[in-house]
Short mmCIF file of C-alpha atoms and ligand atoms in Angstrom, two decimals:
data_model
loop_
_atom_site.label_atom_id
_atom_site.label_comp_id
_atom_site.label_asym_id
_atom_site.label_seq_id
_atom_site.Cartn_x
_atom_site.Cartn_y
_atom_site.Cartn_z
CA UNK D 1 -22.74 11.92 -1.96
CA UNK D 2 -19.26 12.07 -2.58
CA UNK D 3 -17.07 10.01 0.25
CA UNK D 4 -13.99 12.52 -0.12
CA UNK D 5 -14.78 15.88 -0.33
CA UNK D 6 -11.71 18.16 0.25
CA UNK D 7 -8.29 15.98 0.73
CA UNK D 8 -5.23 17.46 -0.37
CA UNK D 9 -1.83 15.26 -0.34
CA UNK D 10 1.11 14.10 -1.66
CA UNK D 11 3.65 11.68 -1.39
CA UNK D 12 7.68 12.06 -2.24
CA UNK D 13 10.10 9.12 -3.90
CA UNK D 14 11.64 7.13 -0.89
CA UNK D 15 9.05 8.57 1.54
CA UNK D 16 6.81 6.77 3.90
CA UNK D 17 2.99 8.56 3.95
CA UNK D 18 0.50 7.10 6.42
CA UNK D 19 -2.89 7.70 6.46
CA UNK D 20 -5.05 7.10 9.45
CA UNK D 21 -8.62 8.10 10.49
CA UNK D 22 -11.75 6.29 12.14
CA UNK D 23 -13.87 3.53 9.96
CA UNK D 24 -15.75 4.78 7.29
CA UNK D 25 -12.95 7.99 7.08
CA UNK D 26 -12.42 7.06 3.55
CA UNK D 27 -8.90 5.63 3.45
CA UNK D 28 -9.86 2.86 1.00
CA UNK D 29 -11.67 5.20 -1.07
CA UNK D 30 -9.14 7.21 -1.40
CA UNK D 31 -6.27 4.76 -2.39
CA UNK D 32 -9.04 3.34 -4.71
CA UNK D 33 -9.46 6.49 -6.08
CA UNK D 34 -5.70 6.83 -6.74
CA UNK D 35 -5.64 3.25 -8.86
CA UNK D 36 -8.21 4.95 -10.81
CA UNK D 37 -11.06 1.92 -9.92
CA UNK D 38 -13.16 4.71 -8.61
CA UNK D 39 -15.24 7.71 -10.21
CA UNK D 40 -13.74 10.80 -9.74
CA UNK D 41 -16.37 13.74 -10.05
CA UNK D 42 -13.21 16.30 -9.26
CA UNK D 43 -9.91 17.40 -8.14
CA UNK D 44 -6.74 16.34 -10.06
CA UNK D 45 -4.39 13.02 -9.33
CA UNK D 46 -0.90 13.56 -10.66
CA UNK D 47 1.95 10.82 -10.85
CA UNK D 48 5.42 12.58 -11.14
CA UNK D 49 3.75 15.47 -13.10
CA UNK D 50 1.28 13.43 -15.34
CA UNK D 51 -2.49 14.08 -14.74
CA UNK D 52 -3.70 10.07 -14.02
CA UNK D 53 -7.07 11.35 -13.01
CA UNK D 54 -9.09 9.93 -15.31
CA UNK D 55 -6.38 7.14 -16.63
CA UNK D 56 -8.36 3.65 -16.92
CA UNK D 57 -7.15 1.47 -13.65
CA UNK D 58 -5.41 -1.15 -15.77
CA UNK D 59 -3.24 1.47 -17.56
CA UNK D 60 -1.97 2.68 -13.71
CA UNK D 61 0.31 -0.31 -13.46
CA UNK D 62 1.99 0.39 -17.11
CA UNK D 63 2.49 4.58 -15.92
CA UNK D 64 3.99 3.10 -12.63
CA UNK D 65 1.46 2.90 -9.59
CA UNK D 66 1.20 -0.23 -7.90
CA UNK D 67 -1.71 -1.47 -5.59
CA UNK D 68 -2.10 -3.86 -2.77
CA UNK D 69 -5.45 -4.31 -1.82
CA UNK D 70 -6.62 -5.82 1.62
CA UNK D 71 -8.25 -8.44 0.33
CA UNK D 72 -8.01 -10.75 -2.68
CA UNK D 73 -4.42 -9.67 -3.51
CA UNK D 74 -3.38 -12.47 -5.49
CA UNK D 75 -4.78 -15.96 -7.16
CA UNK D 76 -5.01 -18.25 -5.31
CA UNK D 77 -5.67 -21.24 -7.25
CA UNK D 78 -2.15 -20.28 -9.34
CA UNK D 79 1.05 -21.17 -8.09
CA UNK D 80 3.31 -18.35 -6.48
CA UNK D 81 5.26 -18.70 -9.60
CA UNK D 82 2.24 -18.46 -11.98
CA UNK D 83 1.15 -15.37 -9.91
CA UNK D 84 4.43 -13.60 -10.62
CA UNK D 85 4.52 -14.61 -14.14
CA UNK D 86 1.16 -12.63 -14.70
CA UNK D 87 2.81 -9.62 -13.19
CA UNK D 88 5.76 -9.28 -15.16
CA UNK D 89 3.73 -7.66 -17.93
CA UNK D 90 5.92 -8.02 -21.06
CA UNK D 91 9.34 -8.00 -19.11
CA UNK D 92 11.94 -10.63 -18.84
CA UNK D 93 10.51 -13.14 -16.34
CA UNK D 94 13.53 -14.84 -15.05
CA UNK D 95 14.88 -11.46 -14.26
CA UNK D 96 11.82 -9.50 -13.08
CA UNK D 97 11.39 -12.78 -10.82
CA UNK D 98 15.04 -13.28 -9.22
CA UNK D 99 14.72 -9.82 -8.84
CA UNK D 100 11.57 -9.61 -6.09
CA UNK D 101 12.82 -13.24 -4.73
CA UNK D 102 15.53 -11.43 -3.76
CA UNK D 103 13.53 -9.12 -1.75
CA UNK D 104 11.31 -11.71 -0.51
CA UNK D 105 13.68 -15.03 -0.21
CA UNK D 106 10.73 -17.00 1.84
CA UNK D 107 8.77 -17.72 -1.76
CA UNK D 108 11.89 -19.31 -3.14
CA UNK D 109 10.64 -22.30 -1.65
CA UNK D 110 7.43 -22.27 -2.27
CA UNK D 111 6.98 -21.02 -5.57
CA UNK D 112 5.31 -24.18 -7.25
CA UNK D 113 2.79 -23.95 -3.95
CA UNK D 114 -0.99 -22.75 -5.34
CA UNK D 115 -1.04 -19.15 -3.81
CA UNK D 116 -4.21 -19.96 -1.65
CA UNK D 117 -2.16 -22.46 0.29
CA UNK D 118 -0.02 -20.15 1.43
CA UNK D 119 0.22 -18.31 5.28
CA UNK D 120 -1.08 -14.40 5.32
CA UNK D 121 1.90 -13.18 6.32
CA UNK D 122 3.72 -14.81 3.03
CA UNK D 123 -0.03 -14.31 0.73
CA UNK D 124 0.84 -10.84 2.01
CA UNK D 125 4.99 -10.98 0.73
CA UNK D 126 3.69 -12.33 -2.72
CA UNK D 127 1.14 -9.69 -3.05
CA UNK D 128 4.04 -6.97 -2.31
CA UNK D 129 6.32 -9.27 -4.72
CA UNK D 130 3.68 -9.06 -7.63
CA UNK D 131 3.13 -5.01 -7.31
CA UNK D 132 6.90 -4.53 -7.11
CA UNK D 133 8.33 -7.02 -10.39
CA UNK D 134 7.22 -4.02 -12.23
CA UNK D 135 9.14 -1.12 -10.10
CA UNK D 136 6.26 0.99 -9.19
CA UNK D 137 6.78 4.36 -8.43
CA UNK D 138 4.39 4.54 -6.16
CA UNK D 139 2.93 1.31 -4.11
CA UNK D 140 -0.37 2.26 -2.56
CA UNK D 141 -1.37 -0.23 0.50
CA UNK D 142 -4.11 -0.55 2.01
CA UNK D 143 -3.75 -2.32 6.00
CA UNK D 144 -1.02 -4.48 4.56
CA UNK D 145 -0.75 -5.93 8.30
CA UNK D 146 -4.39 -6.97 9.02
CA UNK D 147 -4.70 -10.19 10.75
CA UNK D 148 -1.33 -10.55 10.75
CA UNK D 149 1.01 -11.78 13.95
CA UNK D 150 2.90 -9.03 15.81
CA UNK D 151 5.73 -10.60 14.26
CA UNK D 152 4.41 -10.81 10.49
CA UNK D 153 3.70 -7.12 11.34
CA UNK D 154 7.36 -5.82 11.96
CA UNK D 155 8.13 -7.86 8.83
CA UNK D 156 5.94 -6.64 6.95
CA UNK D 157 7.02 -2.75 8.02
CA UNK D 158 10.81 -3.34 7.50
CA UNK D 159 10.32 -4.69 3.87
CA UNK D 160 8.29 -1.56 3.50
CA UNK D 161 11.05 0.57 5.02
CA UNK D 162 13.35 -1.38 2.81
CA UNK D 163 10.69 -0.86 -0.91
CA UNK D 164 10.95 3.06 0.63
CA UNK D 165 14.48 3.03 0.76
CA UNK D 166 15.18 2.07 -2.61
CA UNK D 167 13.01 4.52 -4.15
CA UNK D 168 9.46 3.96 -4.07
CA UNK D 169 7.26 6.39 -3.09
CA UNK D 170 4.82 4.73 -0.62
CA UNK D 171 1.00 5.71 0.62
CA UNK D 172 -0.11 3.10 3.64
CA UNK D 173 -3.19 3.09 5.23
CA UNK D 174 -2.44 0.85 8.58
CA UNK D 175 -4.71 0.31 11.77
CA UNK D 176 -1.49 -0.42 13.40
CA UNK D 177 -1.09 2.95 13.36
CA UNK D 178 1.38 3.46 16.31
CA UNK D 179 3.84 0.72 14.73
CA UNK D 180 3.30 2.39 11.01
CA UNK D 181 4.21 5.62 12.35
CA UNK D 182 7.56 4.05 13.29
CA UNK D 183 8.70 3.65 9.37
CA UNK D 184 6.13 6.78 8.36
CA UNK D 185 7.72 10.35 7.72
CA UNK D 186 4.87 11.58 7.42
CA UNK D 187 1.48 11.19 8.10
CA UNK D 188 -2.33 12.49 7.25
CA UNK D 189 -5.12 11.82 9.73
CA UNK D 190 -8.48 11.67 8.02
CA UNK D 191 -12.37 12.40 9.47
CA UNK D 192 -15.21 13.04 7.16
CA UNK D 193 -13.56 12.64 4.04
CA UNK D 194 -10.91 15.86 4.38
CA UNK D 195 -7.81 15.85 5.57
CA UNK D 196 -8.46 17.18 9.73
CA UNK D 197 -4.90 17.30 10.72
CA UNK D 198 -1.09 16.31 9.00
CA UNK D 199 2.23 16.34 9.88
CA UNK D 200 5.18 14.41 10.81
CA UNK D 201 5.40 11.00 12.66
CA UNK D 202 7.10 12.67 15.31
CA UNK D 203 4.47 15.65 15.48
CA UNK D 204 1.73 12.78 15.32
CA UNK D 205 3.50 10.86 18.26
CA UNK D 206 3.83 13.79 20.54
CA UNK D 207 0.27 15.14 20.53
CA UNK D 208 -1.78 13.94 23.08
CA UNK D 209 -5.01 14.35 21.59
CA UNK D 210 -4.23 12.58 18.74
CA UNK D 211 -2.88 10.03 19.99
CA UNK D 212 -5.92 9.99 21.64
CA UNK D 213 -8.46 9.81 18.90
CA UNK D 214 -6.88 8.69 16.36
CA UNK D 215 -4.07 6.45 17.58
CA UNK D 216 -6.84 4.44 19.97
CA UNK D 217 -5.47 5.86 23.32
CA UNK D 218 -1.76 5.61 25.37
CA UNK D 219 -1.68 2.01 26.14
CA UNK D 220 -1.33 0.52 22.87
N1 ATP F 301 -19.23 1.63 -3.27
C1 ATP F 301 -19.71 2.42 -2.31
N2 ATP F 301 -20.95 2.94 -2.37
C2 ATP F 301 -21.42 3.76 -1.42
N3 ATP F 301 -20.74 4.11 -0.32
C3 ATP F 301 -19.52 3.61 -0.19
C4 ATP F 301 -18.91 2.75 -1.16
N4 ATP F 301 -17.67 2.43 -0.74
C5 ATP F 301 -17.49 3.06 0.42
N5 ATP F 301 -18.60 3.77 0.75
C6 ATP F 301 -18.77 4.59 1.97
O1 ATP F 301 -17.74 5.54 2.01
C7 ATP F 301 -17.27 5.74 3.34
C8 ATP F 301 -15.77 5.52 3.40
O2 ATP F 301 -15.47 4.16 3.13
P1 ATP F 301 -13.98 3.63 3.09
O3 ATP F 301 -14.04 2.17 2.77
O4 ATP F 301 -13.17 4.49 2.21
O5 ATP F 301 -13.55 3.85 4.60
P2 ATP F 301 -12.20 3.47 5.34
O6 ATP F 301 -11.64 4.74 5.92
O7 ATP F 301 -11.33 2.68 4.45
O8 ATP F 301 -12.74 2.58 6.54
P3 ATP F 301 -12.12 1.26 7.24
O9 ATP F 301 -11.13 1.76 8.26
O10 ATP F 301 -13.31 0.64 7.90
O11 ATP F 301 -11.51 0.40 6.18
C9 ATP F 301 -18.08 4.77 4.21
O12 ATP F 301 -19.11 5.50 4.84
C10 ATP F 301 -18.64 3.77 3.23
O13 ATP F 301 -19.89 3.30 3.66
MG1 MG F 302 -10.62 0.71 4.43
#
């Protein structure tokens, strides 16, 4: 049975697009499905007018989407430096690499560090670093902030405010969803693998009932 069955959306260069919805929604499925690491049985995926639908998921890095998954995001028996070296894909390494460390100066110091010793919040920062030494133009990521401080969280959003800002077009799926909606434009809300309501963060923020459902109530 297919997970997603009518979902319609699309995402601009420099704009923020959050995706929310209940467990089992089919957010992951969905970015998946993007990367190409899923089957697709129909509908049409298009990258700044290319059909990528049925593009192999190792070719989507070369025609310029990049993916951060949840889990198991980078290696973590390599050094941060080895990890970014096997990102830089046939580029010029010192310059792909001062390029994200520039964006991310907390690996300076720890680039000869194995990847696996490393805190979340910075596993996290080298995970963004590897997707972006390539200039994606599109990042797809999926709860970047899980298990993350409150603090690692609003770091996390500005440097994805900041990756927005310079270009990138960005789909996130976040459980923080009232934060995320902070540094979203706009956002999809998804139940039962369609898309049940969109619209901008400020629409989202100022319906009740959504908030509701699918922003887990007032308080938070
Ligand atoms: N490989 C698979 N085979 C069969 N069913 C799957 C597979 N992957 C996901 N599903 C099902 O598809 C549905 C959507 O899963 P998905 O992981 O996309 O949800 P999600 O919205 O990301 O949820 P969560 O918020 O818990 O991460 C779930 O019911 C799940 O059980
Ligand atoms: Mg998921």
């Amino acid at each position: 049975m297919p997970v997603i069955k009518a979902l319609s959306l699309k995402v601009m260069a420099g704009e923020v697009v959050c995706v929310i919805g209940p467990n089992g929604a089919g957010k992951s499925t969905l970015v998946k499905s993007v990367m190409g690491l899923l089957k697709i049985f129909n509908g049409k995926i298009a990258l700044a007018g290319r059909d990528i639908t049925r593009l192999a998921a190792e070719k989507h890095i070369d025609a310029g989407v990049g993916y951060v998954p949840q889990v198991s995001n980078v290696f973590g028996s390599l050094t941060v430096r080895e990890n970014l070296f096997l990102s830089c894909r046939g580029r010029n390494v010192s310059d792909a690499t001062e390029k994200v460390l520039a964006m991310f100066p907390e690996l300076k110091e720890k680039l000869a560090l194995t990847a696996g010793s490393l805190s979340g919040g910075e596993r996290q920062m080298l995970a963004f670093a590897r997707c972006l030494i390539v200039e994606p133009r599109l990042l797809l990521l999926d709860e970047p902030t899980a298990a993350l401080s409150p603090l690692l969280v609003g770091s996390i959003f500005d440097r994805i405010a900041e990756i927005a800002a310079r270009g990138t077009a960005i789909l996130l799926v976040e459980q923080n969803a009232l934060r995320a909606l902070t540094i979203s434009h706009r956002v999809y809300a998804l139940a039962g693998g369609t898309n049940a309501i969109e619209g901008t963060a400020a629409e989202m923020l100022a319906n009740p009932d959504l908030k509701q459902i699918y922003l887990g109530g007032r308080g938070r």
